[in-house]
Short mmCIF file of C-alpha atoms in Angstrom, two decimals:
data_model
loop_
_atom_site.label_atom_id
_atom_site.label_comp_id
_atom_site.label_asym_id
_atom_site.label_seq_id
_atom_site.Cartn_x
_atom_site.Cartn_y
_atom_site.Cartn_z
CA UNK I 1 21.05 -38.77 14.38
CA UNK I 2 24.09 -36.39 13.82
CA UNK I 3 26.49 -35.63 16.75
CA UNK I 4 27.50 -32.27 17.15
CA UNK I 5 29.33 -29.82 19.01
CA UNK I 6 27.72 -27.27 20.78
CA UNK I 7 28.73 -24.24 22.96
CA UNK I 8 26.00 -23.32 25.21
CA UNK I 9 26.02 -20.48 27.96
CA UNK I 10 30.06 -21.35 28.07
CA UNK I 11 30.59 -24.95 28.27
CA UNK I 12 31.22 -26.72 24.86
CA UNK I 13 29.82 -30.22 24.83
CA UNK I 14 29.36 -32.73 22.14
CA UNK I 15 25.02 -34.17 21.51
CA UNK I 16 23.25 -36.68 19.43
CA UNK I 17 20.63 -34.56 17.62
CA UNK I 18 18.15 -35.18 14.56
CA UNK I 19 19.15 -33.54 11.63
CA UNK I 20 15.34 -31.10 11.40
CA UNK I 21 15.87 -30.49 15.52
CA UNK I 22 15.42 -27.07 16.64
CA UNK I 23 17.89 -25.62 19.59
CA UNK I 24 14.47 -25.47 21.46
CA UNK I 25 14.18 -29.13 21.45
CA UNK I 26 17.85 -30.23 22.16
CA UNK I 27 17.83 -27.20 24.89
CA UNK I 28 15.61 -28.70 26.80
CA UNK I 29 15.18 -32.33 25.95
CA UNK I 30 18.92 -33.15 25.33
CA UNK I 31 20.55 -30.27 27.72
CA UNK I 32 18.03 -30.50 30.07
CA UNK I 33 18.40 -26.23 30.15
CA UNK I 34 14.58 -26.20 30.61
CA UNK I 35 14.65 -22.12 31.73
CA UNK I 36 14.17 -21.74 27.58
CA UNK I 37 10.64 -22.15 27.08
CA UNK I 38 8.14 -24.13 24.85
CA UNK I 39 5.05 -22.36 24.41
CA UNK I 40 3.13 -21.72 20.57
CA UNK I 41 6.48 -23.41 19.08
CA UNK I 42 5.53 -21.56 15.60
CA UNK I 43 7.29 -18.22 16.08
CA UNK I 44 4.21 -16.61 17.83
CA UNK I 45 5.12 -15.91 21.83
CA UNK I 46 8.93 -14.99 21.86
CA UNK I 47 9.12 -17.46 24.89
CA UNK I 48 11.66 -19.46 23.14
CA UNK I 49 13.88 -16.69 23.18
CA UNK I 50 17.90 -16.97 23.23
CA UNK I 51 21.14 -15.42 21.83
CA UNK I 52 22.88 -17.14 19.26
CA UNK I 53 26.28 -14.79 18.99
CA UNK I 54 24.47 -12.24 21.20
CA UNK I 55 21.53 -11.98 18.67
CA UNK I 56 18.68 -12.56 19.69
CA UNK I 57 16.37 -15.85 17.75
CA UNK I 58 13.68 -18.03 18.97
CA UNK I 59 15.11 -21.07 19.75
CA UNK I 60 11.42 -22.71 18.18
CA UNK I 61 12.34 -21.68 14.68
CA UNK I 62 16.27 -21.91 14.72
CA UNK I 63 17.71 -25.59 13.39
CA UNK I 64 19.98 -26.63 15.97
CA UNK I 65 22.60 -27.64 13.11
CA UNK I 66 22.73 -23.81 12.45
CA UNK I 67 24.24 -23.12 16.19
CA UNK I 68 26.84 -25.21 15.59
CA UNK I 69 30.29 -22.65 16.11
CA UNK I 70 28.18 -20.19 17.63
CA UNK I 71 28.11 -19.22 21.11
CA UNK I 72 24.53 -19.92 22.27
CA UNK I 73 23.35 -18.13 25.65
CA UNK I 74 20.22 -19.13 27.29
CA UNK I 75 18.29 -17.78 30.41
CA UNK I 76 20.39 -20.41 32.64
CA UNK I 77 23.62 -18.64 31.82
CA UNK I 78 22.41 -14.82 32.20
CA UNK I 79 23.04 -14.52 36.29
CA UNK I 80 26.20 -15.32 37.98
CA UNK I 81 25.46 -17.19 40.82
CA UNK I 82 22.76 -15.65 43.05
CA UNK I 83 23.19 -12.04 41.50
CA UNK I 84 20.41 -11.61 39.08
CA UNK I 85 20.88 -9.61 36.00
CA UNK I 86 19.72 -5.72 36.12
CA UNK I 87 16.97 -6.80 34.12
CA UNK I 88 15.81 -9.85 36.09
CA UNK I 89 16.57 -7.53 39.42
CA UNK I 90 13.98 -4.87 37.75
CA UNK I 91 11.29 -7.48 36.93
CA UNK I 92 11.29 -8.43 40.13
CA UNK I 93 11.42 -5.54 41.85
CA UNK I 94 8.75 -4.34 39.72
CA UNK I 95 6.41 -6.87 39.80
CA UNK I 96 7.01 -7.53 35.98
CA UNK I 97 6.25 -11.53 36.07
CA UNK I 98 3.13 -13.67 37.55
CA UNK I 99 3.66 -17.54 35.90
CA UNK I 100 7.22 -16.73 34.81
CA UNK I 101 6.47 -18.41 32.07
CA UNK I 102 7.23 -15.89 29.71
CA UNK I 103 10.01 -14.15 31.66
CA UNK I 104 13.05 -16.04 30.46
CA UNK I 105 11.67 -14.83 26.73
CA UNK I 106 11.01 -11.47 28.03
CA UNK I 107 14.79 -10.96 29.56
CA UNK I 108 16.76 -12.82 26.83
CA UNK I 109 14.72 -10.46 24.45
CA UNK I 110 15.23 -6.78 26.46
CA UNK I 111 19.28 -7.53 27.46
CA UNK I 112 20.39 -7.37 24.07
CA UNK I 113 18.20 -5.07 23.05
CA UNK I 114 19.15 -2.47 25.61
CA UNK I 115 22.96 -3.38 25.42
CA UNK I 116 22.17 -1.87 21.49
CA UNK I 117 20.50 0.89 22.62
CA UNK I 118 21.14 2.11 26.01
CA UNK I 119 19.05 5.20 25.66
CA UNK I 120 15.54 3.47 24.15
CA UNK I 121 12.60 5.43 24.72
CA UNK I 122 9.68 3.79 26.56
CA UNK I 123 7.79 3.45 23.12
CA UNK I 124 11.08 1.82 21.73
CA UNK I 125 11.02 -0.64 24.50
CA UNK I 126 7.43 -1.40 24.33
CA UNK I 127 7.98 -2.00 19.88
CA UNK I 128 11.33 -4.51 21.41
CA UNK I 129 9.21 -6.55 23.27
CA UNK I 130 6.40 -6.73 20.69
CA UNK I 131 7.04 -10.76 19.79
CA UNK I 132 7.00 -11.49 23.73
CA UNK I 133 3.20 -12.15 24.83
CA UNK I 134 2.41 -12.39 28.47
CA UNK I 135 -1.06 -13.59 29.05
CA UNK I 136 -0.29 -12.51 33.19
CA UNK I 137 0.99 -8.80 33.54
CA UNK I 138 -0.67 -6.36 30.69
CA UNK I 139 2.92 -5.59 30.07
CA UNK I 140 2.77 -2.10 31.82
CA UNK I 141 4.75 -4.09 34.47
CA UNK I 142 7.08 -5.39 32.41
CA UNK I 143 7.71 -2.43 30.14
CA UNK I 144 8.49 -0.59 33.60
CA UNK I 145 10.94 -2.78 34.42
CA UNK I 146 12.76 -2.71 31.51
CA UNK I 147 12.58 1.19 32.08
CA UNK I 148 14.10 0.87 34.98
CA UNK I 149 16.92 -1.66 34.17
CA UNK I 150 17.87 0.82 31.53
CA UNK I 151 18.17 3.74 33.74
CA UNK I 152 20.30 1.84 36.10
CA UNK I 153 22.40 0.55 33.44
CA UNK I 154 22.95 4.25 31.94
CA UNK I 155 24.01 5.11 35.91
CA UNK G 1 13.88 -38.90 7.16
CA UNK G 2 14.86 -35.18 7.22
CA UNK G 3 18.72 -33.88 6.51
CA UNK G 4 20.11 -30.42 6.72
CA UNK G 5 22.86 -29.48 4.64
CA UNK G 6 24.89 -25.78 5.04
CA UNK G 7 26.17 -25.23 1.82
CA UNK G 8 28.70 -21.70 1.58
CA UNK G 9 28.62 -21.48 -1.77
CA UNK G 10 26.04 -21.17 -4.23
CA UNK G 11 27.68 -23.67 -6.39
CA UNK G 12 27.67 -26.03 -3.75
CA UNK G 13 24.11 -25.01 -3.03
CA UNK G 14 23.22 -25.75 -6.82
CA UNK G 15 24.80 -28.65 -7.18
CA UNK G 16 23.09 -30.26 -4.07
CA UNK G 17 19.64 -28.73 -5.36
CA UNK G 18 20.20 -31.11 -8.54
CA UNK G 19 21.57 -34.21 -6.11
CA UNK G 20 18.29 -33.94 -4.72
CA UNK G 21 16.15 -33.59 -7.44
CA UNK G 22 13.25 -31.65 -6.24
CA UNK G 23 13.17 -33.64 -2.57
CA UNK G 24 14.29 -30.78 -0.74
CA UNK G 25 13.69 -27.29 0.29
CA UNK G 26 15.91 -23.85 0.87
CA UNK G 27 15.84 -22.10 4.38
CA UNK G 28 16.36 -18.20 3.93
CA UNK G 29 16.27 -17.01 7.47
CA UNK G 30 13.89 -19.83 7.55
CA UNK G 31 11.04 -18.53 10.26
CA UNK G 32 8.15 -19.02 7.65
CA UNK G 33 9.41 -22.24 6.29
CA UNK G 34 10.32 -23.86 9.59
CA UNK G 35 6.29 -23.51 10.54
CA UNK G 36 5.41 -25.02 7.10
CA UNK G 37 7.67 -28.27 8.22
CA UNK G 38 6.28 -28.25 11.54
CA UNK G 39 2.23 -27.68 10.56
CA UNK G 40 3.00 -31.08 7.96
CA UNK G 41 2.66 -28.49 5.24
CA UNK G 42 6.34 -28.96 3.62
CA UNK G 43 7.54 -32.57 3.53
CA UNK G 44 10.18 -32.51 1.26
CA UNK G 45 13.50 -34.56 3.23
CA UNK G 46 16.46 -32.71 2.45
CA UNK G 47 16.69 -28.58 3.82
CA UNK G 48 19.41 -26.33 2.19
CA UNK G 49 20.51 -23.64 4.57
CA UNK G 50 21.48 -20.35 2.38
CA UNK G 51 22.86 -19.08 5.55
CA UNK G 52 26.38 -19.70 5.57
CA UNK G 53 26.90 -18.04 1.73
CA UNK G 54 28.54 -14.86 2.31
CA UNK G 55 27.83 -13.58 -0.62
CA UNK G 56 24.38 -13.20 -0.21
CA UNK G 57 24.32 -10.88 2.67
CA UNK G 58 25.65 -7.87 1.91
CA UNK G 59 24.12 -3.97 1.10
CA UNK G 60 25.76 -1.46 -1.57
CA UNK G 61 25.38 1.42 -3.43
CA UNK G 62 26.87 2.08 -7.01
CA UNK G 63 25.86 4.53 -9.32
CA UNK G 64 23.18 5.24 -7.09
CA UNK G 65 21.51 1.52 -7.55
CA UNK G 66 21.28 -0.05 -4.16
CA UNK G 67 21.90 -4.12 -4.41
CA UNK G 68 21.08 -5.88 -1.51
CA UNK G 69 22.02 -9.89 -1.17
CA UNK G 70 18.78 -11.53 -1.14
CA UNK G 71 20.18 -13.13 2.90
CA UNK G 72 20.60 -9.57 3.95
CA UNK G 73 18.51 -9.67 7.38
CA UNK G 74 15.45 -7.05 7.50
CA UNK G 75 16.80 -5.86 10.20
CA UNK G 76 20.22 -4.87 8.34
CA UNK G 77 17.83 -3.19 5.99
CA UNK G 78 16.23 -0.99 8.62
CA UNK G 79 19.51 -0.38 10.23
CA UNK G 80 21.38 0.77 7.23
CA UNK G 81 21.59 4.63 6.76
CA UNK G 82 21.73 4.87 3.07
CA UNK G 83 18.67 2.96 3.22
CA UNK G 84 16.96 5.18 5.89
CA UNK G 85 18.61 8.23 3.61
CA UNK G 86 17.87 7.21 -0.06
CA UNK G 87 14.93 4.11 0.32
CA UNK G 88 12.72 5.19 3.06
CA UNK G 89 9.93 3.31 1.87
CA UNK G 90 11.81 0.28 1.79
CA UNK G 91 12.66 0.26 5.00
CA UNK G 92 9.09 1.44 5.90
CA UNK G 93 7.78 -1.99 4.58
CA UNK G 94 10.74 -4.14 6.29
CA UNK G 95 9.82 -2.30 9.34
CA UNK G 96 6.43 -3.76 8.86
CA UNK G 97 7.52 -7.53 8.70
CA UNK G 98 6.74 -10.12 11.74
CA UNK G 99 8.60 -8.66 15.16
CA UNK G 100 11.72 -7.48 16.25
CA UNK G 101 13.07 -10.51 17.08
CA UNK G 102 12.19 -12.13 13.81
CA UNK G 103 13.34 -9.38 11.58
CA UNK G 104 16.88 -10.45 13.13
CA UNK G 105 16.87 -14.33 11.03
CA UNK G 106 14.04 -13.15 8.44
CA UNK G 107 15.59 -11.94 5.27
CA UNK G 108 14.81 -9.94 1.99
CA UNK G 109 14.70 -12.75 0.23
CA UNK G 110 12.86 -15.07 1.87
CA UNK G 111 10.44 -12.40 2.70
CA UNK G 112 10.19 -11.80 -1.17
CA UNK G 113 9.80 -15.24 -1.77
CA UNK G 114 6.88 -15.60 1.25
CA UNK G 115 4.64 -18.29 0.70
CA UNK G 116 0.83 -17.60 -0.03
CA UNK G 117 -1.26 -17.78 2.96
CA UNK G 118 -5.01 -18.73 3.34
CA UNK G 119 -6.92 -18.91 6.54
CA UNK G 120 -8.04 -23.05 5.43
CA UNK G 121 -4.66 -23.85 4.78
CA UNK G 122 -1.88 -22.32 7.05
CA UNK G 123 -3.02 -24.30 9.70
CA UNK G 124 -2.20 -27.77 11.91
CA UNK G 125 -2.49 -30.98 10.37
CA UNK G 126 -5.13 -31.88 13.01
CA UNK G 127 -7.06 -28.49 12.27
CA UNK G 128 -6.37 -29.11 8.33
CA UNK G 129 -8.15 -32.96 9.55
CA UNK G 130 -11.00 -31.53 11.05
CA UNK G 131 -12.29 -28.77 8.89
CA UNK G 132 -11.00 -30.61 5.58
CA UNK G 133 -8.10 -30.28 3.53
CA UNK G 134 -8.00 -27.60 0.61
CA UNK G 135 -6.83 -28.41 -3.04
CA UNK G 136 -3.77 -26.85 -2.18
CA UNK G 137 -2.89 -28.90 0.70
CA UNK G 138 -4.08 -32.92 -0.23
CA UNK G 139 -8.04 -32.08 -0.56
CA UNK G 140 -10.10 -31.63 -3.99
CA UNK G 141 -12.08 -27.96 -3.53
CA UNK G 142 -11.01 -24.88 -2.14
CA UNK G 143 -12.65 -24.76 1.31
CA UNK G 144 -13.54 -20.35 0.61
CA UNK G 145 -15.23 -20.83 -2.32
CA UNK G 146 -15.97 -24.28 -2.87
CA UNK G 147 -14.98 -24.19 -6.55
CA UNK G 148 -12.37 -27.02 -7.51
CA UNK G 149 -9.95 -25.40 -10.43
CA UNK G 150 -8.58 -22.28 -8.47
CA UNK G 151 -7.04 -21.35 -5.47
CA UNK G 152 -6.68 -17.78 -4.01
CA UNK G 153 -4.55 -17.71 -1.31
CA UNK G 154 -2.69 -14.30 -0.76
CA UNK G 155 0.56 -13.12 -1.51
CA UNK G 156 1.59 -11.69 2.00
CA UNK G 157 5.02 -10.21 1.09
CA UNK G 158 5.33 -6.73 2.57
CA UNK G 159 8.72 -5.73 1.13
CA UNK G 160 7.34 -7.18 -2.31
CA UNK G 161 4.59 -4.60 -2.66
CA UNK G 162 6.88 -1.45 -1.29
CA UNK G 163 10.22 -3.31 -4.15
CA UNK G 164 8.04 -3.36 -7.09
CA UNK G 165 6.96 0.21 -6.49
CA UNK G 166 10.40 1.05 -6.37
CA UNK G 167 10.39 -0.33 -9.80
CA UNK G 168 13.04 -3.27 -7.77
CA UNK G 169 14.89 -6.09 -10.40
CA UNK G 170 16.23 -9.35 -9.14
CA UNK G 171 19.39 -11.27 -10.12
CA UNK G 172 18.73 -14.93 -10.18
CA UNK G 173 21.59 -17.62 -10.72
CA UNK G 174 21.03 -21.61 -11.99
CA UNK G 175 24.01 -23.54 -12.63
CA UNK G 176 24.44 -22.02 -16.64
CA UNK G 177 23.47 -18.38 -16.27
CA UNK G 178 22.48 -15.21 -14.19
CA UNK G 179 19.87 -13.87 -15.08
CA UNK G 180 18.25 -9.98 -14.25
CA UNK G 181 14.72 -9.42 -14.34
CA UNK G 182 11.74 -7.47 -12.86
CA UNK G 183 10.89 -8.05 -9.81
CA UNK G 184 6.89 -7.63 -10.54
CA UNK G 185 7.19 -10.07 -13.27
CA UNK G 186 8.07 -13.46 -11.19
CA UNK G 187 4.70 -13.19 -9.35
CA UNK G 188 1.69 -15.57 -10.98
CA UNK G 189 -1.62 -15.10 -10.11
CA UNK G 190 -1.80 -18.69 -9.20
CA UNK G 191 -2.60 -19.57 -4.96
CA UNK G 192 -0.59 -23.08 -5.74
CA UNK G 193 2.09 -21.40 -7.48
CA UNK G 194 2.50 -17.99 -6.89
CA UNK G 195 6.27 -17.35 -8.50
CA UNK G 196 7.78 -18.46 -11.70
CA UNK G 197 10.71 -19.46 -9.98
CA UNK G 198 11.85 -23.06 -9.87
CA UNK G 199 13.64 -24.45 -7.41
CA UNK G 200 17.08 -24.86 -9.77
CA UNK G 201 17.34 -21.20 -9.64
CA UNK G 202 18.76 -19.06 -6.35
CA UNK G 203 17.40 -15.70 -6.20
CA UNK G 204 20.78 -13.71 -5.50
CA UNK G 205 20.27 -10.13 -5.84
CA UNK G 206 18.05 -7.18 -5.24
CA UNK G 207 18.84 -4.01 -7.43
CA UNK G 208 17.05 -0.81 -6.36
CA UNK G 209 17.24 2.06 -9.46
CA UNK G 210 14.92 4.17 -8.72
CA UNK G 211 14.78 6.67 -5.90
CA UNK G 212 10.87 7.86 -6.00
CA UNK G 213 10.05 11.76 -5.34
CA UNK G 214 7.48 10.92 -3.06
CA UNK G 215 6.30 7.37 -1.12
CA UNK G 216 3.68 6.30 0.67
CA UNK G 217 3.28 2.67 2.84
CA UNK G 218 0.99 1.66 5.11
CA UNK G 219 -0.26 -1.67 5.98
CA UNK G 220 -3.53 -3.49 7.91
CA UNK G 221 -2.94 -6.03 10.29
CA UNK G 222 -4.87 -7.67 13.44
CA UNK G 223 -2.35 -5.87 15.68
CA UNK G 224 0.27 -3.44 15.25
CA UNK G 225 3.46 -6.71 15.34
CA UNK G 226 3.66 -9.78 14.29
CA UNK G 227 0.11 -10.78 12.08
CA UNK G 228 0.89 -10.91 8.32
CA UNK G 229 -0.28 -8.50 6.18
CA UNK G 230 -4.46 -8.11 5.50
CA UNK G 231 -3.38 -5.04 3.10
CA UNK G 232 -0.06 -3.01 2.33
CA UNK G 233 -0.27 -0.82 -0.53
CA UNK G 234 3.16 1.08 -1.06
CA UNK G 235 2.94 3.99 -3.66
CA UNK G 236 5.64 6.16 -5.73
CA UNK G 237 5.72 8.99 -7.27
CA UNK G 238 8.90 9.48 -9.51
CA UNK G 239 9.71 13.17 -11.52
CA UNK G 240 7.63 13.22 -13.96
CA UNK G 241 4.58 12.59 -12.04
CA UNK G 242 4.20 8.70 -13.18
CA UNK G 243 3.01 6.75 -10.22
CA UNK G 244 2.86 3.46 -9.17
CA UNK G 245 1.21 2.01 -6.27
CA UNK G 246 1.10 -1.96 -5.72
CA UNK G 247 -1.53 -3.45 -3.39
CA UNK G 248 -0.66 -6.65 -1.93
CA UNK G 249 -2.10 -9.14 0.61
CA UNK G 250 -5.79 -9.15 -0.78
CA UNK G 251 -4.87 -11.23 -4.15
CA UNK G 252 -2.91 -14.14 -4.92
CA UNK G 253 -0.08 -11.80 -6.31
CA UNK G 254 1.00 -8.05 -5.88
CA UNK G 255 -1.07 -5.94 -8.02
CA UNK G 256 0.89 -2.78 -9.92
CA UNK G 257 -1.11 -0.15 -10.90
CA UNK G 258 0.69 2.36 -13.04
CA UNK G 259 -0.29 5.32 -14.47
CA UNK G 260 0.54 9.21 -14.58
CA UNK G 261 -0.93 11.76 -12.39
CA UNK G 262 -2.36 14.06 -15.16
CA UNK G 263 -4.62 11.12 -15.90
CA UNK G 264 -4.90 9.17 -12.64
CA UNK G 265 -8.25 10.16 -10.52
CA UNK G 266 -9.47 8.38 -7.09
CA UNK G 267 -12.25 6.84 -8.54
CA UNK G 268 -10.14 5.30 -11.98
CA UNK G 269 -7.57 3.71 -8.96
CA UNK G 270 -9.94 2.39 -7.07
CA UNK G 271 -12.02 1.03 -10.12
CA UNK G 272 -8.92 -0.85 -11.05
CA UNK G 273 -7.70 -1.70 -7.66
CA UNK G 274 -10.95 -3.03 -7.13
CA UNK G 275 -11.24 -5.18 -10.29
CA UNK G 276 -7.60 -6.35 -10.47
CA UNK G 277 -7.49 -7.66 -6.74
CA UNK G 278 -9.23 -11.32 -6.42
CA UNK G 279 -10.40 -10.83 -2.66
CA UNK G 280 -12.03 -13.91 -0.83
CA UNK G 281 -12.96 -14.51 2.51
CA UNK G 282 -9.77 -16.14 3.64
CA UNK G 283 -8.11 -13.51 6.24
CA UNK G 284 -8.82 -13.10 9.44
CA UNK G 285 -10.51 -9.62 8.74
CA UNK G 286 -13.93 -9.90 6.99
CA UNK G 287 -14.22 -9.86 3.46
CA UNK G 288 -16.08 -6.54 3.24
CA UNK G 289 -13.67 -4.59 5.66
CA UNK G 290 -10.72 -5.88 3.77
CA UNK G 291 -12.56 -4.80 0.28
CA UNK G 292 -13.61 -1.63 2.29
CA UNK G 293 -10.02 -0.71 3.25
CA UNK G 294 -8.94 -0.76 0.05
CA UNK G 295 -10.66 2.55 -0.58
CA UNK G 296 -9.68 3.97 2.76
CA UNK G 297 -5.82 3.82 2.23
CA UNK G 298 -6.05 4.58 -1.61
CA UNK G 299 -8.03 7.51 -0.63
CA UNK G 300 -5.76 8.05 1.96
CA UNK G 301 -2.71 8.06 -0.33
CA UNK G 302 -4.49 10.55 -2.94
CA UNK G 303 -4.95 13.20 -0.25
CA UNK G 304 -1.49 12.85 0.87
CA UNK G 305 -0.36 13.03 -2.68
CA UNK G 306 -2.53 15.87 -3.55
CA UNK G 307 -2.15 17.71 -0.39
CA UNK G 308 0.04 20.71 -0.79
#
């Protein structure tokens, strides 16, 4: 076991981790930040999804020793408080999630994308979200929403 | 046991490569690799992270030559203007690679560097259990074709077919010398060992020459994201009508086929793409619509070359 520092949606704190661990793992089994998601845990579903110095990387394939000095943000650290991110406001509003179980992929995924690119095109929303399977919605749903967020975010 | 170690330099990198005497493996961006460790298929103990080497991530033009560091992120690639302006193609085929969200950690390099993939053998240890294991993995036959000397699993590297018919040359670096050297040239036509590279030397470089008067790219998959190739074939044309096209994904190497237009006709390419590429039955996609498509897109790409 190697202890390391890590800085996760903020707050720096200091874990016991195995040296092959993925942030997936220690997210959720360490942190106890369960919102990230284990679902294929090969690279397949974009559940896993977090930012790792606002980039985007699935937690499933990303050695937790590599996050070390970088600010990690997960799905836990997105809202403040009760006030839901545009994009979590839209999914909702739009009836973009069933299970929820890909949802925390699906936002961490779409915010950075459409901080880069505030003026996507739906077909350059749908091609963003192509690593995020939903097995619930048929996507229309979800690609609407992120529609949405991005007009109210260009407002 | 398993240990990472974050070298940021390649000397350092080297020099722990020869600590650990063969026990260990390099991550790139790592997303192929880390499913290799995790399906039992990579056991080696120690991991050397290429990430934090500077050096290696970087895109430039001189003398019209574009060098890209081999841990330049596909998605820098597709980004960058002068490639959008000047390599097309090349951004084309990293365009093509895994998702969005992968293209972000997945590099040139690695992607270059791809293992070979068979349907019997990229697979769970409990699958690999069930079905049996191939001679590649710990088993004694190859589980497509039953035969017990060779193994054809495919080269799957998207950016290696759309490189080498860019005419691409690496720069490799071992703790006495750098060398340059075709890129075509370091892929064997081997399923167990598909590059000459070993595992002293750090592929470094990229070097780009040639800037093609025509390209062509397209590539088969299950969907239109994320499933490995079943075919690309990227094709150039440079000024004086020589063209080369390179097939990959339905042999256990990229196959080059090189010849001029004035003697070039459909049915010589597709004779020789036909004969050169050792298809099996280890995709997802049958055997005869794999060997099928390989018509369809070179016939494709010889009306879009011919079409005026």
């Amino acid at each position: 076991m190697e202890k390391v520092t890590l800085t996760v949606n903020g707050f720096t704190q200091s874990v016991l981790v195995e040296s092959h661990e993925t942030i997936l793992d220690t997210l959720r089994n360490r942190l106890n930040l369960t919102g990230t998601k284990k679902c294929c845990d090969e690279g397949t579903c974009g559940s896993c999804t977090i930012l790792m110095d606002g980039k985007p990387v699935l937690g499933c394939l990303t050695p937790t020793l590599r996050c070390v000095g970088k600010e990690i943000l997960t799905i836990e650290g997105i809202s403040s408080g009760e006030s839901l991110h545009l994009v979590q406001k839209h999914l909702v509003k739009s009836l973009g999630l069933q299970c929820g179980f890909c949802t925390p992929g699906v936002v961490m995924t779409a915010i950075p994308f459409l901080e880069e690119n505030p003026h996507a095109s739906r077909n350059e929303i749908k091609e963003s979200l192509s690593g995020n399977l939903c097995r619930c919605t048929g996507y229309k749903k979800i690609i609407d929403a992120v529609e949405n967020a991005a007009e109210e975010m260009r407002s | 046991m398993e240990y990472y170690h974050s070298p940021d330099s390649i000397k350092d990198a080297l020099s722990m490569a020869r600590e650990f005497d063969g026990n260990f493996i390099y991550f790139a961006g790592g997303t192929d690799v880390q499913i290799y460790r995790k399906q039992k298929l990579e056991k080696n103990e120690h991991i050397i992270d290429l990430k934090s080497i500077q050096d290696l991530n970087s895109i430039s033009m001189k003398d019209e030559v574009l060098s890209l560091g081999a841990m330049t992120p596909l998605d820098d690639i597709i980004k960058s203007k002068e490639i959008q302006n000047y390599f097309p193609l090349l951004m084309e085929a990293a365009k093509s690679v895994a998702t969005p969200v992968i293209r972000k950690t997945a590099t040139i390099g690695g992607n270059l560097l791809v293992r070979n993939r068979c349907t019997f053998y990229n697979q769970s240890q409990e699958w690999r259990n069930g079905v049996g294991s191939c001679l590649r993995d710990v088993g004694d036959i190859c589980q497509v074709t039953g035969g017990n000397n060779d193994c054809y699993s495919r080269n799957v590297s998207d950016t290696a077919a759309a490189l080498i018919a860019l005419n691409a040359e690496i720069t490799l670096i071992n703790s006495n010398e750098m060398t340059q050297k075709p890129l075509k040239d370091i892929y064997l036509p081997c399923g167990i060992k598909f590059h000459d590279l070993d595992n002293k030397n750090i592929l470094t470089q990229i070097h780009v020459p040639f800037r093609p008067k025509k390209w062509w790219y397209k590539k088969l998959r299950v969907r239109k994201t994320l499933d490995f190739t079943s075919l690309t074939i990227a094709a150039t044309v440079d000024n004086d009508d020589m063209a080369r096209i390179c097939l990959n994904g339905v042999s256990m190497a990229p196959i080059l086929i090189e010849e001029s237009l004035d003697t070039l006709t459909i049915e010589s390419l597709i004779k020789q793409a036909r004969k050169n590429c050792k298809t099996v039955d280890n995709d997802l996609m049958p055997l005869k619509y794999r060997r099928e498509m390989i018509n369809v897109f070179l016939e494709e790409w010889w009306e879009y070359e011919h079409h005026k």
